[in-house]
C-alpha cells in the first residue's frame, strides 16, 4: 500500500504557489480547491493537470494502518472547494501525510510538501514536464490507486 503525492508548479498569477494533492491505494486522489472530484482516478487527474503545469509525482510505501489513518484524515475534509489561505491544498495534503506517518516540514506549501514526499523512506519520484506523456512505469504504478469505480 502506498501514498501518491502530486505537486505542480504554477504559471498563473492567481495561484503563484502551485497545487498539491494526495492519493491513497485503492481510494483515488484527494485534490482540494480545483474542482477535482474527491476519490477520482489518478491517471485522469495527472493527465489533466499536465495541461497546466509541470508536476512531480511521488509514490511513498506505507502500511495498511498508515493508509487507513491518512484516508480517515482525508474523509474528514469532504468539502473539495472549501479552502482558503490557512486551509488549502498543501495544508490538507500535509495533514494526510502526517496522519499516515510521513515526516513533513513546519510550513506546508506545495513545493515543501513535494520535497517532504521525495525525502520519505523508499519514495520513488517522477518528473512530468507540462504537456508531456506519462512514462509507462508511472502509468502502471498508478493503477493501484484507482478507487473501486475506476478500472
PDB file of C-alpha atoms in Angstrom:
ATOM      1  CA  UNK A   1       0.000   0.000   0.000  1.00  0.00           C
ATOM      2  CA  UNK A   2       1.258   3.453  -0.846  1.00  0.00           C
ATOM      3  CA  UNK A   3       0.621   7.182  -0.919  1.00  0.00           C
ATOM      4  CA  UNK A   4       0.776   9.182  -4.121  1.00  0.00           C
ATOM      5  CA  UNK A   5       1.745  12.846  -3.865  1.00  0.00           C
ATOM      6  CA  UNK A   6       1.280  15.005  -6.963  1.00  0.00           C
ATOM      7  CA  UNK A   7       2.604  18.558  -6.923  1.00  0.00           C
ATOM      8  CA  UNK A   8       2.601  21.033  -9.770  1.00  0.00           C
ATOM      9  CA  UNK A   9       4.127  24.440 -10.208  1.00  0.00           C
ATOM     10  CA  UNK A  10       2.096  27.371 -11.332  1.00  0.00           C
ATOM     11  CA  UNK A  11       2.360  29.853 -14.132  1.00  0.00           C
ATOM     12  CA  UNK A  12      -0.837  31.567 -13.026  1.00  0.00           C
ATOM     13  CA  UNK A  13      -0.892  34.926 -11.255  1.00  0.00           C
ATOM     14  CA  UNK A  14      -3.941  33.822  -9.278  1.00  0.00           C
ATOM     15  CA  UNK A  15      -2.013  30.868  -7.792  1.00  0.00           C
ATOM     16  CA  UNK A  16       1.729  31.583  -7.557  1.00  0.00           C
ATOM     17  CA  UNK A  17       2.413  28.652  -5.206  1.00  0.00           C
ATOM     18  CA  UNK A  18       1.119  25.823  -7.403  1.00  0.00           C
ATOM     19  CA  UNK A  19      -1.026  22.899  -6.322  1.00  0.00           C
ATOM     20  CA  UNK A  20      -0.631  19.599  -4.491  1.00  0.00           C
ATOM     21  CA  UNK A  21      -2.814  16.537  -3.942  1.00  0.00           C
ATOM     22  CA  UNK A  22      -2.536  13.111  -2.366  1.00  0.00           C
ATOM     23  CA  UNK A  23      -3.767   9.659  -3.329  1.00  0.00           C
ATOM     24  CA  UNK A  24      -4.155   6.542  -1.208  1.00  0.00           C
ATOM     25  CA  UNK A  25      -4.022   2.984  -2.511  1.00  0.00           C
ATOM     26  CA  UNK A  26      -7.492   1.909  -3.660  1.00  0.00           C
ATOM     27  CA  UNK A  27      -9.080   5.252  -2.751  1.00  0.00           C
ATOM     28  CA  UNK A  28      -8.109   7.639  -5.571  1.00  0.00           C
ATOM     29  CA  UNK A  29      -6.935  11.240  -5.484  1.00  0.00           C
ATOM     30  CA  UNK A  30      -7.777  13.915  -2.947  1.00  0.00           C
ATOM     31  CA  UNK A  31      -7.243  17.319  -4.511  1.00  0.00           C
ATOM     32  CA  UNK A  32      -8.713  20.317  -2.735  1.00  0.00           C
ATOM     33  CA  UNK A  33      -9.508  23.675  -4.302  1.00  0.00           C
ATOM     34  CA  UNK A  34      -9.553  22.867  -8.023  1.00  0.00           C
ATOM     35  CA  UNK A  35     -12.928  21.192  -8.667  1.00  0.00           C
ATOM     36  CA  UNK A  36     -11.453  17.686  -8.866  1.00  0.00           C
ATOM     37  CA  UNK A  37     -13.809  15.038  -7.532  1.00  0.00           C
ATOM     38  CA  UNK A  38     -12.519  13.580  -4.270  1.00  0.00           C
ATOM     39  CA  UNK A  39     -11.528   9.948  -4.818  1.00  0.00           C
ATOM     40  CA  UNK A  40     -11.050  10.434  -8.570  1.00  0.00           C
ATOM     41  CA  UNK A  41      -8.758   8.311 -10.739  1.00  0.00           C
ATOM     42  CA  UNK A  42      -5.079   9.327 -10.570  1.00  0.00           C
ATOM     43  CA  UNK A  43      -4.288   8.819 -14.248  1.00  0.00           C
ATOM     44  CA  UNK A  44      -7.055  11.204 -15.306  1.00  0.00           C
ATOM     45  CA  UNK A  45      -6.060  13.693 -12.607  1.00  0.00           C
ATOM     46  CA  UNK A  46      -2.367  13.759 -13.548  1.00  0.00           C
ATOM     47  CA  UNK A  47      -3.102  13.858 -17.278  1.00  0.00           C
ATOM     48  CA  UNK A  48      -5.498  16.796 -16.782  1.00  0.00           C
ATOM     49  CA  UNK A  49      -3.021  18.676 -14.581  1.00  0.00           C
ATOM     50  CA  UNK A  50      -0.215  18.113 -17.126  1.00  0.00           C
ATOM     51  CA  UNK A  51      -2.037  20.514 -19.451  1.00  0.00           C
ATOM     52  CA  UNK A  52      -1.420  23.371 -16.992  1.00  0.00           C
ATOM     53  CA  UNK A  53       1.775  22.672 -15.059  1.00  0.00           C
ATOM     54  CA  UNK A  54       4.980  20.697 -14.626  1.00  0.00           C
ATOM     55  CA  UNK A  55       4.469  18.022 -11.944  1.00  0.00           C
ATOM     56  CA  UNK A  56       6.387  15.865  -9.546  1.00  0.00           C
ATOM     57  CA  UNK A  57       4.687  12.580  -8.758  1.00  0.00           C
ATOM     58  CA  UNK A  58       5.986  10.663  -5.750  1.00  0.00           C
ATOM     59  CA  UNK A  59       4.977   7.188  -4.598  1.00  0.00           C
ATOM     60  CA  UNK A  60       5.646   6.532  -0.891  1.00  0.00           C
ATOM     61  CA  UNK A  61       5.436   2.997   0.556  1.00  0.00           C
ATOM     62  CA  UNK A  62       3.091   2.733   3.556  1.00  0.00           C
ATOM     63  CA  UNK A  63       1.461   0.080   5.709  1.00  0.00           C
ATOM     64  CA  UNK A  64      -2.276  -0.707   5.704  1.00  0.00           C
ATOM     65  CA  UNK A  65      -2.640   1.095   9.042  1.00  0.00           C
ATOM     66  CA  UNK A  66      -0.887   4.194   7.703  1.00  0.00           C
ATOM     67  CA  UNK A  67      -3.064   4.174   4.587  1.00  0.00           C
ATOM     68  CA  UNK A  68      -6.178   3.967   6.743  1.00  0.00           C
ATOM     69  CA  UNK A  69      -5.007   6.790   9.028  1.00  0.00           C
ATOM     70  CA  UNK A  70      -4.430   9.067   6.026  1.00  0.00           C
ATOM     71  CA  UNK A  71      -7.752   8.096   4.483  1.00  0.00           C
ATOM     72  CA  UNK A  72      -9.572   8.795   7.758  1.00  0.00           C
ATOM     73  CA  UNK A  73      -7.939  12.217   7.809  1.00  0.00           C
ATOM     74  CA  UNK A  74      -8.931  12.922   4.206  1.00  0.00           C
ATOM     75  CA  UNK A  75     -12.537  11.821   4.549  1.00  0.00           C
ATOM     76  CA  UNK A  76     -12.883  14.352   7.382  1.00  0.00           C
ATOM     77  CA  UNK A  77     -12.274  17.060   4.753  1.00  0.00           C
ATOM     78  CA  UNK A  78     -15.167  16.326   2.417  1.00  0.00           C
ATOM     79  CA  UNK A  79     -15.693  19.814   1.004  1.00  0.00           C
ATOM     80  CA  UNK A  80     -13.397  19.838  -2.023  1.00  0.00           C
ATOM     81  CA  UNK A  81     -13.513  23.577  -2.652  1.00  0.00           C
ATOM     82  CA  UNK A  82     -13.848  24.930   0.901  1.00  0.00           C
ATOM     83  CA  UNK A  83     -10.278  26.159   1.056  1.00  0.00           C
ATOM     84  CA  UNK A  84      -8.598  29.420   1.980  1.00  0.00           C
ATOM     85  CA  UNK A  85      -5.224  30.856   2.888  1.00  0.00           C
ATOM     86  CA  UNK A  86      -4.765  28.785   6.056  1.00  0.00           C
ATOM     87  CA  UNK A  87      -6.693  25.701   4.923  1.00  0.00           C
ATOM     88  CA  UNK A  88      -5.605  24.898   1.397  1.00  0.00           C
ATOM     89  CA  UNK A  89      -4.420  22.044  -0.823  1.00  0.00           C
ATOM     90  CA  UNK A  90      -0.978  21.938   0.815  1.00  0.00           C
ATOM     91  CA  UNK A  91      -2.328  22.035   4.372  1.00  0.00           C
ATOM     92  CA  UNK A  92      -4.749  19.184   3.674  1.00  0.00           C
ATOM     93  CA  UNK A  93      -2.167  17.057   1.824  1.00  0.00           C
ATOM     94  CA  UNK A  94       0.386  17.685   4.566  1.00  0.00           C
ATOM     95  CA  UNK A  95      -2.168  16.738   7.233  1.00  0.00           C
ATOM     96  CA  UNK A  96      -2.938  13.430   5.499  1.00  0.00           C
ATOM     97  CA  UNK A  97       0.779  12.649   5.110  1.00  0.00           C
ATOM     98  CA  UNK A  98       1.395  13.343   8.800  1.00  0.00           C
ATOM     99  CA  UNK A  99      -1.566  11.167   9.772  1.00  0.00           C
ATOM    100  CA  UNK A 100      -0.007   8.393   7.675  1.00  0.00           C
ATOM    101  CA  UNK A 101       3.391   8.685   9.346  1.00  0.00           C
ATOM    102  CA  UNK A 102       5.306  10.790   6.803  1.00  0.00           C
ATOM    103  CA  UNK A 103       7.556  13.393   8.410  1.00  0.00           C
ATOM    104  CA  UNK A 104       6.785  16.794   6.957  1.00  0.00           C
ATOM    105  CA  UNK A 105       8.022  20.343   7.462  1.00  0.00           C
ATOM    106  CA  UNK A 106       6.524  23.085   9.506  1.00  0.00           C
ATOM    107  CA  UNK A 107       5.013  25.334   6.814  1.00  0.00           C
ATOM    108  CA  UNK A 108       3.021  23.433   4.203  1.00  0.00           C
ATOM    109  CA  UNK A 109       3.305  24.947   0.746  1.00  0.00           C
ATOM    110  CA  UNK A 110       3.046  22.815  -2.412  1.00  0.00           C
ATOM    111  CA  UNK A 111       6.819  22.858  -3.018  1.00  0.00           C
ATOM    112  CA  UNK A 112       7.559  21.940   0.594  1.00  0.00           C
ATOM    113  CA  UNK A 113       5.048  19.097   0.546  1.00  0.00           C
ATOM    114  CA  UNK A 114       6.687  17.783  -2.649  1.00  0.00           C
ATOM    115  CA  UNK A 115      10.165  17.904  -1.063  1.00  0.00           C
ATOM    116  CA  UNK A 116       8.918  16.164   2.088  1.00  0.00           C
ATOM    117  CA  UNK A 117       7.327  13.427  -0.019  1.00  0.00           C
ATOM    118  CA  UNK A 118      10.510  12.907  -2.048  1.00  0.00           C
ATOM    119  CA  UNK A 119      12.544  12.563   1.173  1.00  0.00           C
ATOM    120  CA  UNK A 120      10.285   9.861   2.648  1.00  0.00           C
ATOM    121  CA  UNK A 121      11.888   6.472   3.079  1.00  0.00           C
ATOM    122  CA  UNK A 122      11.548   4.313  -0.043  1.00  0.00           C
ATOM    123  CA  UNK A 123       9.943   7.091  -2.125  1.00  0.00           C
ATOM    124  CA  UNK A 124      10.072   6.985  -5.930  1.00  0.00           C
ATOM    125  CA  UNK A 125       9.635  10.277  -7.778  1.00  0.00           C
ATOM    126  CA  UNK A 126       8.769  11.001 -11.399  1.00  0.00           C
ATOM    127  CA  UNK A 127       9.046  14.397 -13.079  1.00  0.00           C
ATOM    128  CA  UNK A 128       6.357  15.175 -15.661  1.00  0.00           C
ATOM    129  CA  UNK A 129       7.009  18.280 -17.792  1.00  0.00           C
ATOM    130  CA  UNK A 130       3.939  20.286 -18.757  1.00  0.00           C
ATOM    131  CA  UNK A 131       2.205  18.796 -21.783  1.00  0.00           C
ATOM    132  CA  UNK A 132       4.259  15.603 -21.877  1.00  0.00           C
ATOM    133  CA  UNK A 133       3.200  11.969 -21.842  1.00  0.00           C
ATOM    134  CA  UNK A 134       3.481   9.949 -18.657  1.00  0.00           C
ATOM    135  CA  UNK A 135       6.184   7.260 -18.532  1.00  0.00           C
ATOM    136  CA  UNK A 136       4.774   3.723 -18.762  1.00  0.00           C
ATOM    137  CA  UNK A 137       6.283   2.804 -15.384  1.00  0.00           C
ATOM    138  CA  UNK A 138       4.259   5.562 -13.738  1.00  0.00           C
ATOM    139  CA  UNK A 139       1.079   4.632 -15.618  1.00  0.00           C
ATOM    140  CA  UNK A 140       1.486   1.072 -14.315  1.00  0.00           C
ATOM    141  CA  UNK A 141       2.159   2.294 -10.758  1.00  0.00           C
ATOM    142  CA  UNK A 142      -0.956   4.490 -10.780  1.00  0.00           C
ATOM    143  CA  UNK A 143      -3.373   1.577 -11.176  1.00  0.00           C
ATOM    144  CA  UNK A 144      -3.056   0.604  -7.518  1.00  0.00           C
ATOM    145  CA  UNK A 145      -4.506   3.982  -6.505  1.00  0.00           C
ATOM    146  CA  UNK A 146      -7.696   3.642  -8.532  1.00  0.00           C
ATOM    147  CA  UNK A 147     -10.864   3.703  -6.451  1.00  0.00           C
ATOM    148  CA  UNK A 148     -13.264   0.757  -6.940  1.00  0.00           C
ATOM    149  CA  UNK A 149     -15.339   2.663  -9.543  1.00  0.00           C
ATOM    150  CA  UNK A 150     -12.290   3.263 -11.847  1.00  0.00           C
ATOM    151  CA  UNK A 151     -10.953   0.260 -13.832  1.00  0.00           C
TER     152      UNK A 151
END
